[in-house]
Amino acid sequence: MAKADYYETLGVARGADADALKKAFRKLAMEHHPDRNPGDAKAEQRFKEVNEAYDVLKDAEKRAAYDRYGHAAFEQGGRGAGPGAQGFGFDFGSAFSDMFEDLFGEATGRGRAGAGRGADLRYNMEVGLEDVFHGKSTTIKVPTTVTCEACGGSGAHDNAKPVACGTCRGAGKVRAQSGFFTIERTCQTCHGAGRVIDKPCRACAGQGRARKDKTLQVQVPAGIEDGTRIRLAGEGEAGLRGAPPGDLYIFLSVKPHRFFQRDGMNLHCRVPIPMTTAALGGTIEVPTVDGRRARVQITPGTQSGKQFRLRGEGMPVLRSPEKGDLYVQVTVETPVNLTKRQKELLEEFEQGAGPKTSPESDGFFTRVREFWDDVRK
């Protein structure tokens, strides 16, 4: 009886990518698993066919051979058969490695390369806008684990040699039966190393590392953005018994400033000015982020909300000589606590004011009156 096409077995197109293959395989494997279909010979056969198809198509070399020669690529002496292709069957451990990664947290035969590596650490740092403008070098203290000084990171007492792990007998992996197939996982006793310390260091209990606060120098570059992450390689927790350390990630947040609001490379500042300055014009002084004073010329008749641009007074651009601008937005302040004489002067001004004195408000209310007249018609 001729074998079914592998693509048809998985229900995917011939051009399906790896993600589509994996998704189709997982769905069918779960559906036809013998544990879910006890005593169902058809389901068991279908389960084997799904595994066989996926084991070929997920491998780039096997898939290329299958696309060219079909099933003949894996038959005894087939032209497209590569190393290990003769007498083709299917490897349950290989076929299910991706599925077990989701179910059990690690894939079969994987994970040993990173066994014992120290954990990455996160440190939150808050800096001021002035620090971001100038750049800053600062010292931080991070609670972490460092290499044990007593054993030099080996985890052994008095230079004792490690021995074969009693759980996995030196293999670094253990097997467990789960229904129809066998699962192979990294040994939890030796973490895949295959060897353990039978005479652990008294200072670190055999871990090869100890708790300690580490003092580090951190350079905050000028122009860095809020939320930027700085990575210090190898400054995370020390690894188990001499394994590589993790990394330290510093997350920066910029504190709100009492005068300035940042928008990328530009700064914005709101400045209240007296009504007389807005009407008659004049000069005001505003602060810059580096503490200097900048003069702004107010033109006569300035209205609230008008912006004045100060070129090059904004934030520096990261790793660039360029700088942004400072935008000064003025708000006209209405005078309060007037004296009797001041009120009289304003009343005299109002009586002598014409439509050209306040053209915006006069124009608005003219349009309002026209609107009311149209409504009455």
Coordinates of C-alpha atoms in Angstrom, one line a residue:
M1 CA 0.0 0.0 0.0
A2 CA 1.4 3.4 -1.0
K3 CA 2.3 5.8 1.7
A4 CA 0.2 9.0 1.9
D5 CA 1.9 12.3 1.0
Y6 CA 3.5 13.8 4.1
Y7 CA 2.1 17.2 3.4
E8 CA -1.4 15.7 3.1
T9 CA -0.8 13.8 6.3
L10 CA -0.2 17.0 8.2
G11 CA -2.9 18.9 6.2
V12 CA -0.5 21.7 5.1
A13 CA 0.5 23.1 1.7
R14 CA 3.9 22.2 0.2
G15 CA 5.2 25.7 0.8
A16 CA 4.2 25.8 4.5
D17 CA 6.8 27.3 6.8
A18 CA 8.2 25.8 10.0
D19 CA 5.6 27.5 12.2
A20 CA 2.7 26.2 10.1
L21 CA 4.2 22.6 10.2
K22 CA 4.7 22.8 14.0
K23 CA 1.2 24.0 14.6
A24 CA -0.4 21.3 12.4
F25 CA 1.7 18.6 14.0
R26 CA 0.9 19.6 17.6
K27 CA -2.8 19.7 16.8
L28 CA -2.9 16.2 15.2
A29 CA -0.5 14.6 17.7
M30 CA -2.7 15.7 20.6
E31 CA -5.8 14.5 18.7
H32 CA -4.6 11.0 17.9
H33 CA -2.4 10.4 20.9
P34 CA -2.8 6.8 22.2
D35 CA -3.4 8.0 25.8
R36 CA -6.4 9.9 24.5
N37 CA -7.6 7.0 22.4
P38 CA -7.0 3.8 24.4
G39 CA -7.5 0.7 22.4
D40 CA -8.0 2.6 19.1
A41 CA -5.6 1.0 16.6
K42 CA -6.5 3.5 13.9
A43 CA -5.7 6.4 16.1
E44 CA -2.4 4.8 17.0
Q45 CA -1.5 4.3 13.4
R46 CA -2.5 7.8 12.5
F47 CA -0.4 9.0 15.4
K48 CA 2.7 7.2 13.9
E49 CA 2.0 8.6 10.5
V50 CA 1.8 12.2 11.8
N51 CA 5.1 11.8 13.7
E52 CA 6.8 10.3 10.6
A53 CA 5.6 13.1 8.4
Y54 CA 6.7 15.8 10.8
D55 CA 10.1 14.2 11.5
V56 CA 10.9 14.5 7.8
L57 CA 9.4 17.9 7.0
K58 CA 10.8 19.8 10.0
D59 CA 14.4 18.9 8.9
A60 CA 15.6 21.1 6.0
E61 CA 17.8 18.4 4.4
K62 CA 15.2 15.6 4.8
R63 CA 12.5 17.9 3.4
A64 CA 14.6 18.9 0.4
A65 CA 15.2 15.2 -0.3
Y66 CA 11.6 14.3 0.1
D67 CA 10.4 17.2 -2.2
R68 CA 12.8 15.9 -4.9
Y69 CA 12.5 12.1 -4.6
G70 CA 9.4 11.5 -2.5
H71 CA 9.3 8.5 -0.2
A72 CA 12.0 6.9 -2.3
A73 CA 14.5 9.2 -0.7
F74 CA 14.3 7.2 2.6
E75 CA 13.9 3.7 1.3
Q76 CA 16.8 1.2 1.5
G77 CA 19.4 2.5 -1.0
G78 CA 17.3 5.5 -2.1
R79 CA 19.1 8.1 -4.2
G80 CA 18.3 11.0 -1.9
A81 CA 19.0 9.2 1.4
G82 CA 21.6 11.0 3.4
P83 CA 23.5 9.7 6.5
G84 CA 21.2 7.6 8.7
A85 CA 18.4 7.6 6.1
Q86 CA 18.6 3.9 5.3
G87 CA 16.0 1.8 7.1
F88 CA 14.1 5.1 7.8
G89 CA 11.7 5.1 10.8
F90 CA 10.8 7.9 13.2
D91 CA 12.5 9.1 16.4
F92 CA 9.9 9.8 19.1
G93 CA 12.4 11.9 21.1
S94 CA 13.2 14.1 18.1
A95 CA 9.7 14.3 16.8
F96 CA 8.3 15.5 20.1
S97 CA 11.0 17.8 21.3
D98 CA 9.2 20.9 20.3
M99 CA 5.9 19.7 21.8
F100 CA 7.5 18.7 25.1
E101 CA 9.1 22.1 25.3
D102 CA 5.6 23.6 25.7
L103 CA 4.3 20.8 28.0
F104 CA 7.3 20.4 30.3
G105 CA 9.3 23.6 30.1
E106 CA 12.3 22.2 28.3
A107 CA 12.9 20.2 25.1
T108 CA 14.4 16.8 25.0
G109 CA 18.1 16.8 25.0
R110 CA 18.2 20.6 25.2
G111 CA 19.2 23.1 27.9
R112 CA 22.6 21.7 28.9
A113 CA 24.6 24.4 27.2
G114 CA 23.1 27.1 29.5
A115 CA 23.0 24.9 32.6
G116 CA 24.1 26.8 35.7
R117 CA 24.4 30.2 34.0
G118 CA 23.8 33.0 36.4
A119 CA 20.5 34.9 36.3
D120 CA 20.2 38.3 34.6
L121 CA 19.4 41.2 37.0
R122 CA 17.4 44.3 36.6
Y123 CA 18.2 47.6 38.3
N124 CA 15.9 50.7 38.1
M125 CA 17.7 54.0 38.0
E126 CA 16.1 57.5 38.1
V127 CA 18.0 60.4 36.8
G128 CA 17.3 64.1 36.4
L129 CA 16.9 66.0 33.2
E130 CA 20.1 67.9 33.9
D131 CA 21.9 64.5 34.2
V132 CA 20.6 63.5 30.8
F133 CA 21.7 66.8 29.3
H134 CA 25.3 66.6 30.6
G135 CA 25.7 62.9 30.9
K136 CA 26.5 61.3 34.2
S137 CA 28.9 58.9 35.8
T138 CA 27.4 57.4 39.0
T139 CA 28.0 54.5 41.4
I140 CA 25.3 51.9 42.2
K141 CA 25.1 49.1 44.7
V142 CA 23.5 45.9 43.4
P143 CA 22.6 42.9 45.7
T144 CA 23.7 39.9 43.8
T145 CA 25.7 36.7 44.0
V146 CA 29.5 36.6 43.3
T147 CA 32.0 33.8 43.0
C148 CA 32.7 32.2 46.3
E149 CA 36.2 33.3 47.6
A150 CA 36.6 30.2 49.8
C151 CA 36.4 27.7 46.9
G152 CA 37.1 29.9 44.0
G153 CA 33.8 29.1 42.4
S154 CA 34.3 25.3 42.3
G155 CA 31.8 24.6 45.0
A156 CA 34.1 21.9 46.5
H157 CA 35.7 21.9 50.0
D158 CA 39.4 21.9 50.1
N159 CA 39.7 21.3 46.3
A160 CA 37.7 18.0 46.4
K161 CA 37.0 16.5 43.0
P162 CA 33.5 16.1 41.7
V163 CA 32.0 12.6 41.4
A164 CA 29.4 11.0 39.1
C165 CA 25.8 12.1 39.8
G166 CA 23.9 9.3 41.5
T167 CA 20.6 10.3 40.0
C168 CA 21.6 10.2 36.3
R169 CA 24.8 8.1 36.8
G170 CA 26.9 10.7 35.0
A171 CA 24.7 11.0 31.9
G172 CA 23.3 14.4 32.8
K173 CA 19.8 13.3 31.7
V174 CA 17.1 11.1 33.2
R175 CA 14.3 9.3 31.4
A176 CA 10.6 9.0 32.4
Q177 CA 7.9 6.9 30.9
S178 CA 4.7 8.8 29.9
G179 CA 2.2 6.6 28.3
F180 CA 3.2 5.5 24.8
F181 CA 6.6 7.1 24.8
T182 CA 9.7 8.0 26.9
I183 CA 10.6 11.5 27.9
E184 CA 14.3 12.5 28.4
R185 CA 15.0 15.5 30.6
T186 CA 17.9 17.3 32.1
C187 CA 18.9 15.9 35.5
Q188 CA 17.6 18.2 38.2
T189 CA 20.3 17.0 40.7
C190 CA 23.4 17.9 38.6
H191 CA 21.6 20.3 36.2
G192 CA 23.0 18.4 33.2
A193 CA 26.6 18.4 34.3
G194 CA 26.7 14.6 35.1
R195 CA 28.9 15.2 38.1
V196 CA 28.2 16.5 41.6
I197 CA 30.2 17.7 44.6
D198 CA 30.2 15.1 47.4
K199 CA 32.2 17.4 49.7
P200 CA 30.6 20.8 49.3
C201 CA 32.3 24.1 50.3
R202 CA 31.2 25.1 53.7
A203 CA 31.0 28.8 52.8
C204 CA 28.7 28.5 49.8
A205 CA 27.1 25.0 50.4
G206 CA 28.6 23.7 47.2
Q207 CA 27.0 26.4 44.9
G208 CA 30.3 28.1 44.1
R209 CA 28.8 31.5 44.8
A210 CA 27.7 33.7 47.7
R211 CA 25.4 36.6 48.3
K212 CA 27.0 40.0 48.3
D213 CA 26.4 43.6 47.3
K214 CA 28.4 44.6 44.2
T215 CA 29.4 48.2 43.6
L216 CA 29.5 49.2 40.0
Q217 CA 30.3 52.4 38.0
V218 CA 27.6 53.3 35.5
Q219 CA 28.0 55.8 32.7
V220 CA 24.8 57.6 31.6
P221 CA 25.3 59.0 28.1
A222 CA 24.2 62.5 27.3
G223 CA 20.9 62.7 25.4
I224 CA 19.7 59.3 26.5
E225 CA 15.9 58.8 26.3
D226 CA 13.5 57.9 29.1
G227 CA 13.0 54.1 29.4
T228 CA 16.4 53.3 27.8
R229 CA 18.0 50.0 28.9
I230 CA 21.7 49.8 29.6
R231 CA 23.3 46.3 29.5
L232 CA 26.4 45.5 31.6
A233 CA 27.6 42.1 30.3
G234 CA 28.7 39.6 33.0
E235 CA 27.6 41.8 35.9
G236 CA 24.5 39.7 36.8
E237 CA 24.5 36.8 39.2
A238 CA 27.5 34.5 39.3
G239 CA 26.9 31.0 37.7
L240 CA 26.8 27.8 39.6
R241 CA 30.2 26.3 40.2
G242 CA 32.1 28.4 37.7
A243 CA 29.4 28.7 35.1
P244 CA 29.2 32.0 33.2
P245 CA 27.5 34.9 35.0
G246 CA 24.4 36.6 33.8
D247 CA 24.0 40.2 32.7
L248 CA 22.8 43.3 34.5
Y249 CA 20.2 45.5 32.8
I250 CA 19.8 49.1 34.0
F251 CA 16.4 50.7 33.2
L252 CA 16.6 54.5 33.2
S253 CA 13.7 56.8 34.0
V254 CA 13.9 60.6 33.8
K255 CA 12.3 62.5 36.6
P256 CA 9.8 65.3 35.7
H257 CA 11.4 68.7 35.6
R258 CA 9.9 71.8 37.4
F259 CA 10.3 74.0 34.3
F260 CA 10.8 71.9 31.2
Q261 CA 8.9 69.2 29.3
R262 CA 10.9 67.1 26.9
D263 CA 9.8 66.1 23.4
G264 CA 12.6 64.1 21.9
M265 CA 15.5 66.4 21.3
N266 CA 13.4 69.6 22.0
L267 CA 12.3 71.2 25.3
H268 CA 9.2 73.2 26.0
C269 CA 8.7 75.8 28.8
R270 CA 5.6 77.8 29.7
V271 CA 6.3 81.3 30.9
P272 CA 3.6 83.8 32.2
I273 CA 4.1 87.4 31.2
P274 CA 2.3 90.6 32.4
M275 CA -0.5 92.0 30.3
T276 CA 1.5 95.2 29.8
T277 CA 4.6 93.3 28.5
A278 CA 2.3 91.4 26.1
A279 CA 0.6 94.6 24.9
L280 CA 3.6 96.9 24.7
G281 CA 6.4 94.4 24.1
G282 CA 9.6 94.0 26.0
T283 CA 12.3 91.5 27.0
I284 CA 12.1 88.6 29.4
E285 CA 14.7 86.1 30.8
V286 CA 14.1 82.4 30.8
P287 CA 16.2 79.6 32.2
T288 CA 18.0 77.0 30.1
V289 CA 18.4 73.3 31.2
D290 CA 22.1 73.9 31.8
G291 CA 21.4 76.8 34.3
R292 CA 22.1 79.8 32.0
R293 CA 19.8 82.7 31.3
A294 CA 18.4 83.3 27.8
R295 CA 16.7 86.5 26.7
V296 CA 13.5 86.4 24.7
Q297 CA 12.2 89.5 22.9
I298 CA 8.4 89.9 23.3
T299 CA 6.8 91.6 20.3
P300 CA 4.0 94.1 21.0
G301 CA 0.6 92.6 20.9
T302 CA 1.7 89.1 21.8
Q303 CA -1.2 86.7 22.6
S304 CA -1.4 83.8 25.0
G305 CA 0.0 80.6 23.5
K306 CA 2.5 82.2 21.2
Q307 CA 5.8 80.3 21.0
F308 CA 9.3 81.7 20.8
R309 CA 12.0 79.4 19.5
L310 CA 15.5 79.4 21.0
R311 CA 17.7 77.4 18.6
G312 CA 20.3 74.9 20.1
E313 CA 19.0 75.3 23.6
G314 CA 17.3 71.9 23.7
M315 CA 18.6 68.4 24.5
P316 CA 21.7 66.8 23.0
V317 CA 21.2 64.0 20.5
L318 CA 22.7 60.7 21.7
R319 CA 26.2 60.2 20.2
S320 CA 25.9 63.4 18.1
P321 CA 27.0 67.0 18.4
E322 CA 23.5 68.1 17.4
K323 CA 21.1 69.7 19.9
G324 CA 17.4 70.4 19.8
D325 CA 15.6 73.7 20.4
L326 CA 13.9 75.3 23.4
Y327 CA 10.3 76.5 22.7
V328 CA 9.1 79.2 25.1
Q329 CA 5.3 79.4 25.2
V330 CA 3.9 82.6 26.8
T331 CA 0.7 83.0 28.7
V332 CA -0.6 86.5 29.2
E333 CA -1.5 87.0 32.9
T334 CA -4.6 89.1 33.7
P335 CA -3.8 91.6 36.5
V336 CA -5.4 91.1 39.9
N337 CA -5.7 93.1 43.1
L338 CA -6.0 96.4 41.2
T339 CA -6.1 99.7 43.0
K340 CA -8.9 102.2 42.4
R341 CA -6.8 104.3 40.1
Q342 CA -5.7 101.3 38.1
K343 CA -9.3 100.3 37.6
E344 CA -10.2 103.8 36.4
L345 CA -7.3 103.7 33.9
L346 CA -8.5 100.4 32.5
E347 CA -12.1 101.7 32.2
E348 CA -10.8 104.7 30.3
F349 CA -8.8 102.4 28.1
E350 CA -11.9 100.3 27.4
Q351 CA -14.0 103.3 26.6
G352 CA -11.5 104.5 24.0
A353 CA -10.7 101.1 22.6
G354 CA -11.8 100.4 19.0
P355 CA -12.3 97.3 16.9
K356 CA -8.6 97.3 16.0
T357 CA -7.5 97.1 19.6
S358 CA -8.9 93.6 20.1
P359 CA -9.5 92.3 16.5
E360 CA -9.8 88.6 17.5
S361 CA -12.5 89.0 20.1
D362 CA -14.4 91.7 18.1
G363 CA -14.3 89.4 15.0
F364 CA -15.6 86.5 17.0
F365 CA -18.5 88.3 18.6
T366 CA -19.4 89.8 15.2
R367 CA -19.7 86.2 13.8
V368 CA -21.8 85.2 16.9
R369 CA -24.3 88.0 16.2
E370 CA -24.6 87.0 12.6
F371 CA -25.3 83.4 13.7
W372 CA -28.1 84.6 16.1
D373 CA -29.6 86.6 13.3
D374 CA -29.6 83.6 11.0
V375 CA -31.3 81.5 13.7
R376 CA -34.1 84.0 14.1
K377 CA -35.0 84.0 10.4

